[in-house]
Structures are given as structure tokens and as C-alpha cells.
PDB file of C-alpha atoms in Angstrom:
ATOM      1  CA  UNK A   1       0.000   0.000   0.000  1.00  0.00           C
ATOM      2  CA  UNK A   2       0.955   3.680  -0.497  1.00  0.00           C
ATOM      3  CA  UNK A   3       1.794   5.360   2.396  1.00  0.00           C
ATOM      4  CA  UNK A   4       2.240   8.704   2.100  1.00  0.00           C
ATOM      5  CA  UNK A   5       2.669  11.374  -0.806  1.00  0.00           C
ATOM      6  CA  UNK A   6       5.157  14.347  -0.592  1.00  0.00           C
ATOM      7  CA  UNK A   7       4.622  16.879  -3.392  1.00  0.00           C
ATOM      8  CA  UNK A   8       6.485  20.196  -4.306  1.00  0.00           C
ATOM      9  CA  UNK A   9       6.198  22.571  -6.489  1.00  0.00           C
ATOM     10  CA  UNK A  10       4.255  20.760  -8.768  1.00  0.00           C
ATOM     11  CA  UNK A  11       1.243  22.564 -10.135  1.00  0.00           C
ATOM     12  CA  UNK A  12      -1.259  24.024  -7.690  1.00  0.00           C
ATOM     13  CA  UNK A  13       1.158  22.664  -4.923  1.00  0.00           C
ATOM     14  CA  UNK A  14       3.670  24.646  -3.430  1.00  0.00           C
ATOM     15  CA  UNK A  15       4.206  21.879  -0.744  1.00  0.00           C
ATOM     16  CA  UNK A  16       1.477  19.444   0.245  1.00  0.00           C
ATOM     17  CA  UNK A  17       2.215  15.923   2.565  1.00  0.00           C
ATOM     18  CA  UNK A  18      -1.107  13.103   2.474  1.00  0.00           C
ATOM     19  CA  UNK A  19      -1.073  10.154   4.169  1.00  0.00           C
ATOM     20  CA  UNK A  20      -3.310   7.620   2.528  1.00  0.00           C
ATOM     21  CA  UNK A  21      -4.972   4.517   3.831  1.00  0.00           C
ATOM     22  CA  UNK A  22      -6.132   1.226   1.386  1.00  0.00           C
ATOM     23  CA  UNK A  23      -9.427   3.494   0.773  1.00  0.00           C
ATOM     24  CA  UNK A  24      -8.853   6.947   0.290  1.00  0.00           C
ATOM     25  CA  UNK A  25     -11.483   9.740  -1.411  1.00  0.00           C
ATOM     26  CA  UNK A  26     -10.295  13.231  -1.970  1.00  0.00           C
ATOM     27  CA  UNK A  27     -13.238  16.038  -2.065  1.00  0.00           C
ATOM     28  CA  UNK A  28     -12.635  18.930  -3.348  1.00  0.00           C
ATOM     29  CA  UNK A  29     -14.253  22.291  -5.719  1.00  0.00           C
ATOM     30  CA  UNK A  30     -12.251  22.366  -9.198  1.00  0.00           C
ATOM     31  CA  UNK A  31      -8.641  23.558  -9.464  1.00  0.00           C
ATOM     32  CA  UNK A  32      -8.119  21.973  -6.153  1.00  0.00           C
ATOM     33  CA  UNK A  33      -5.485  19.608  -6.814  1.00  0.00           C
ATOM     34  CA  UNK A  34      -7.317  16.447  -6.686  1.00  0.00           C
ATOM     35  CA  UNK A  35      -6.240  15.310 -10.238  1.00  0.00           C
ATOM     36  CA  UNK A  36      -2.811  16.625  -9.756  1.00  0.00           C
ATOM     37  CA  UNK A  37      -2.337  13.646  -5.915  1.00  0.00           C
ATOM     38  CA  UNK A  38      -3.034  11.126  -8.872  1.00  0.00           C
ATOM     39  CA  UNK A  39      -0.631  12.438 -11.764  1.00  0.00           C
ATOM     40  CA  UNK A  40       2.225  12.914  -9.004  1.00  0.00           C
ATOM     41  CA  UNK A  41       1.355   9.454  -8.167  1.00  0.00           C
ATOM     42  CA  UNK A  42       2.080   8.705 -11.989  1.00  0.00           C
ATOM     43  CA  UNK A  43       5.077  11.019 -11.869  1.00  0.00           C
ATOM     44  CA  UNK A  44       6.930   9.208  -8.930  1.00  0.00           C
ATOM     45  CA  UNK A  45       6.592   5.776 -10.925  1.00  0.00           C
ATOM     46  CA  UNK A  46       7.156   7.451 -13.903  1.00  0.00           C
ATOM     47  CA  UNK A  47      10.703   8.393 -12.182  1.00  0.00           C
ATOM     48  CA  UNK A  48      11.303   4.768 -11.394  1.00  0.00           C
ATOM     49  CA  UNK A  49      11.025   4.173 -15.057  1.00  0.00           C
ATOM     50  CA  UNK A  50      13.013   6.113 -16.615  1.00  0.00           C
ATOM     51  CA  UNK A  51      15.950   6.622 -13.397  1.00  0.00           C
ATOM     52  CA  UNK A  52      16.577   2.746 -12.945  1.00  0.00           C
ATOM     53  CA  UNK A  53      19.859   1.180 -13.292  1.00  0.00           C
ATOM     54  CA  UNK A  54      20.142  -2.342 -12.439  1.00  0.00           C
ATOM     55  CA  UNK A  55      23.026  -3.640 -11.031  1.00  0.00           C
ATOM     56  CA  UNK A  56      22.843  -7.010 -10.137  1.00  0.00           C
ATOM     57  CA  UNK A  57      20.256  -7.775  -7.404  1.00  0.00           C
ATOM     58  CA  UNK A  58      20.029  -3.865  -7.093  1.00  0.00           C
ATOM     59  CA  UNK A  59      18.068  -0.944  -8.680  1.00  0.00           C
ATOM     60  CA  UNK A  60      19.625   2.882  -8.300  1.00  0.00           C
ATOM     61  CA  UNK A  61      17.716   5.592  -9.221  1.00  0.00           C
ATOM     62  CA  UNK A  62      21.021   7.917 -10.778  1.00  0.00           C
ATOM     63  CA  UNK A  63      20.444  11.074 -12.800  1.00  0.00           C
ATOM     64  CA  UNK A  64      19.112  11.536 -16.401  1.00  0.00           C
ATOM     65  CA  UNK A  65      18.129  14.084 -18.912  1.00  0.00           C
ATOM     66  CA  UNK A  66      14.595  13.843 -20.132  1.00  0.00           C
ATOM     67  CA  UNK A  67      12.892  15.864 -23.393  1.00  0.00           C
ATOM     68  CA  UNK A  68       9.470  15.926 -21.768  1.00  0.00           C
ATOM     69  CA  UNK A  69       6.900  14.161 -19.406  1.00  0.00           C
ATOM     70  CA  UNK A  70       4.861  12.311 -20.940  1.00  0.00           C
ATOM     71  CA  UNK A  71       2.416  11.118 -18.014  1.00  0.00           C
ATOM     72  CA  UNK A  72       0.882  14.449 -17.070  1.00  0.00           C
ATOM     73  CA  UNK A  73      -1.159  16.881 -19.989  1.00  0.00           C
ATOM     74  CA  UNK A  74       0.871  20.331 -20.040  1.00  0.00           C
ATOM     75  CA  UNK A  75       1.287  22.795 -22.830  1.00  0.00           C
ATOM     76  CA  UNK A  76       4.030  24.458 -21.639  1.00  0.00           C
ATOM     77  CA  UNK A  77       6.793  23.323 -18.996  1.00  0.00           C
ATOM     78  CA  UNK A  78       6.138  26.284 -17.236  1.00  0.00           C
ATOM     79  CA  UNK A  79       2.263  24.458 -16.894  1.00  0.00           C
ATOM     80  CA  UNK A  80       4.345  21.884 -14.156  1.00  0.00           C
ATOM     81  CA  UNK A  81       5.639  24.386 -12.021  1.00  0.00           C
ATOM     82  CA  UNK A  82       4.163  25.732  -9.147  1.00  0.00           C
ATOM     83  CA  UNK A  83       2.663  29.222 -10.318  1.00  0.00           C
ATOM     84  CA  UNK A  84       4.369  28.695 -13.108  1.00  0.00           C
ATOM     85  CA  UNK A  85       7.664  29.332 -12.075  1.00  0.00           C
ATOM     86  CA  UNK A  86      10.754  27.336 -13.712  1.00  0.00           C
ATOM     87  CA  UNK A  87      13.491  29.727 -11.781  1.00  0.00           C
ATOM     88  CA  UNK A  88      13.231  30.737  -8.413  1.00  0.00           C
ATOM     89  CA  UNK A  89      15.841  33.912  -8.463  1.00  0.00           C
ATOM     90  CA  UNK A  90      18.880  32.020 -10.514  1.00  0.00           C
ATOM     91  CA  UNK A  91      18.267  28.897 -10.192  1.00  0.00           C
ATOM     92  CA  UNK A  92      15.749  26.504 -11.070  1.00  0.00           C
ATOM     93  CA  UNK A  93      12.722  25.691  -9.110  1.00  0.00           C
ATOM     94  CA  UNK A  94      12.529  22.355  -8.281  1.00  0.00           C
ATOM     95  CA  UNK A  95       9.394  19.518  -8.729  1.00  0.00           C
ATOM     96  CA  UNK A  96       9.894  17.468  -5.522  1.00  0.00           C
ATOM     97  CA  UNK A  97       8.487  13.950  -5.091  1.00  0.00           C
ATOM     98  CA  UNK A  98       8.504  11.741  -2.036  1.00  0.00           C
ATOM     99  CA  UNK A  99       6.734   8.179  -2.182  1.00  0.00           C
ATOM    100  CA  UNK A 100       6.683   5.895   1.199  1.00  0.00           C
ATOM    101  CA  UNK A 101       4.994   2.626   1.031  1.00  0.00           C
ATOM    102  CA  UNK A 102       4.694  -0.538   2.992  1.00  0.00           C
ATOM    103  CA  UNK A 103       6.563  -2.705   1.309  1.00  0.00           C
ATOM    104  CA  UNK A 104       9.970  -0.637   0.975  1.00  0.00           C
ATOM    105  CA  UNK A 105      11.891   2.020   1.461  1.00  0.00           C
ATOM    106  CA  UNK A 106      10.885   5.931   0.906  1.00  0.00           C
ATOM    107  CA  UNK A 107      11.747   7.144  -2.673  1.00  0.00           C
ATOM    108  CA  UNK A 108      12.140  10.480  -3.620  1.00  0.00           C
ATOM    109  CA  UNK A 109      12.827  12.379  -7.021  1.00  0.00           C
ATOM    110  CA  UNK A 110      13.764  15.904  -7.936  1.00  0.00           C
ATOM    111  CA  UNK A 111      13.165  17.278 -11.901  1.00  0.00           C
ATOM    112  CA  UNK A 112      13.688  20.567 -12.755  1.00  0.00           C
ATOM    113  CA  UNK A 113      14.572  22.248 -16.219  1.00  0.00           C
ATOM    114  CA  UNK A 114      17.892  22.304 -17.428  1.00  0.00           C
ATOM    115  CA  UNK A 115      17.558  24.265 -20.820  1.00  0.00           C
ATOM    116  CA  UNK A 116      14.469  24.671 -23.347  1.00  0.00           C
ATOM    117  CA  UNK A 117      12.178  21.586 -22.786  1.00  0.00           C
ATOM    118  CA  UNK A 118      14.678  19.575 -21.294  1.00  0.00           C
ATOM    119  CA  UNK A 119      14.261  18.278 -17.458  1.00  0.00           C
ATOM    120  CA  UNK A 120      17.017  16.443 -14.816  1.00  0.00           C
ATOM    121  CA  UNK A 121      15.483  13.889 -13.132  1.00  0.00           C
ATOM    122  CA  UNK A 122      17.569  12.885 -10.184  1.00  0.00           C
ATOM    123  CA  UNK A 123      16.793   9.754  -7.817  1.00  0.00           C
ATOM    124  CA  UNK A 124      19.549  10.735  -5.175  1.00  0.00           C
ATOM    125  CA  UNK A 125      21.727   7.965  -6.339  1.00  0.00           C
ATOM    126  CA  UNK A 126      18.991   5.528  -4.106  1.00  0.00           C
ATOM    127  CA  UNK A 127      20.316   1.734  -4.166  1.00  0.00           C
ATOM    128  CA  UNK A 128      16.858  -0.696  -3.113  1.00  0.00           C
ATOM    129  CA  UNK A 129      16.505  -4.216  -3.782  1.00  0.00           C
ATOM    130  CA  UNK A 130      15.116  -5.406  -7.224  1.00  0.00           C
ATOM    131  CA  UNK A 131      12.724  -7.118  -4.917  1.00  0.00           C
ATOM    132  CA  UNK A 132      11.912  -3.959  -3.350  1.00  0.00           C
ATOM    133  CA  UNK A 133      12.248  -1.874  -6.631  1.00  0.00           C
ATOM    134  CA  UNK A 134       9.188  -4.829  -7.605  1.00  0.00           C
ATOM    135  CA  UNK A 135       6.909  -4.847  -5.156  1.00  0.00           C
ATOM    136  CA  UNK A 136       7.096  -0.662  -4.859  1.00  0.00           C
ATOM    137  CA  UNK A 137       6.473  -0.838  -8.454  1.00  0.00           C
ATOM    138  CA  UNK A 138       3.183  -3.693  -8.874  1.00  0.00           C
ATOM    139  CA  UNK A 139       1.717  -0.590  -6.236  1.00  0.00           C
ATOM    140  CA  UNK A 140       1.856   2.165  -9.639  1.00  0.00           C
ATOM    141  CA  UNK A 141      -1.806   3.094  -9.769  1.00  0.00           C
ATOM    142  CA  UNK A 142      -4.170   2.991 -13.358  1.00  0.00           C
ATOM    143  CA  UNK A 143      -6.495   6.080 -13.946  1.00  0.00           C
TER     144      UNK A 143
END
């Protein structure tokens, strides 16, 4: 089960923390952020995916470059980013995405744009278990 959800920066979310249970129903007027729980949801798995090395009977989530995101809508990059902002002062604003479930350890990503449409998404360098890395991953939720 998903545990928890820690979301930065993304969207309508400056900084938001849920904690989720196995049954979980979000309320909320438009423009609230409801859709955007479930695409960070997508976008933390989405960061397994493309981040994964495996070595062995290990997975670490290392650095890449990425031309776009292809599982949430946006127009513009600038649509990701809380109010819109890629650069806070000189450097980049940062998406931040934390993940803690019940059957391994706490994963967390950061993306932010590098140049033009181009995004770093960086995993921390995190070594888990392939075992872990698979029963984290048979949790990615279908919307």
C-alpha cells in the first residue's frame, strides 16, 4: 500500500504531505489539486522508469536528462511548475516527489529544467533491492 505522498512545487502545490490509507477519497471544488495527488502518483513511478539502473540484485535511481513528461497533460513546462515558475531567483525551481509505502523504502525524485524543454530527473543515487524496486512498483496506480 501507499503510504504517504510528498509533493512540491508541482502545479497548484507549493508543498502538500497526504497520508493515505487502502481506501482513500479526496473532495474537493475544481482547481483543487485532486487530479494533480493522482498524476504525481504517476510522476513518482514514472521516475522509477526512466531513473533505474540495475546492477545485479540492485536498482539505483542515478540522474538523467529527459525531453518531456509524458504522463501528465501540459502545454508548456512552465504548466508543471508551481505558479508557473521554472526559476526561483537564478536557479531553477525544483518539482519534488517523495513516495513511502509498505513494502519498501521511501523514494524520492527531484526534476527541474535544465535548458528549453529539457528536465534532470535525479533519484539521489537511491540503491533498493530489485525485490523492493518490484513490489514498490506492482503498487503504480491505473487512472
Amino acid at each position: 500500500m501507499i503510504k504517504s505522498l510528498h509533493i512540491e512545487n508541482l502545479k497548484g502545490f507549493e508543498y502538500y504531505d497526504v497520508t493515505l490509507d487502502s481506501l482513500n477519497l479526496l473532495i474537493g471544488g475544481n482547481n483543487s489539486g485532486k487530479t494533480t495527488i493522482f498524476q504525481a502518483l504517476q510522476l513518482s513511478f514514472w521516475c522509477m522508469e526512466q531513473i533505474k539502473t540495475i546492477s545485479g540484485d540492485d536498482v539505483i535511481f542515478t540522474k538523467t536528462q529527459k525531453l518531456e513528461i509524458d504522463v501528465i497533460p501540459y502545454v508548456e513546462m512552465r504548466d508543471l511548475f508551481f505558479n508557473q515558475r521554472v526559476r526561483t531567483g537564478k536557479s531553477p525551481t525544483h518539482i519534488k516527489i517523495g513516495i513511502e509505502t509498505t513494502v519498501g523504502p521511501r523514494l524520492d525524485f527531484d526534476i527541474f529544467q535544465v535548458f528549453g524543454r529539457n528536465l534532470k530527473v535525479d533519484g539521489f543515487d537511491k540503491k533498493i533491492t530489485r525485490k523492493d524496486y518490484d513490489a514498490i512498483y506492482k503498487l503504480k496506480p491505473k487512472y
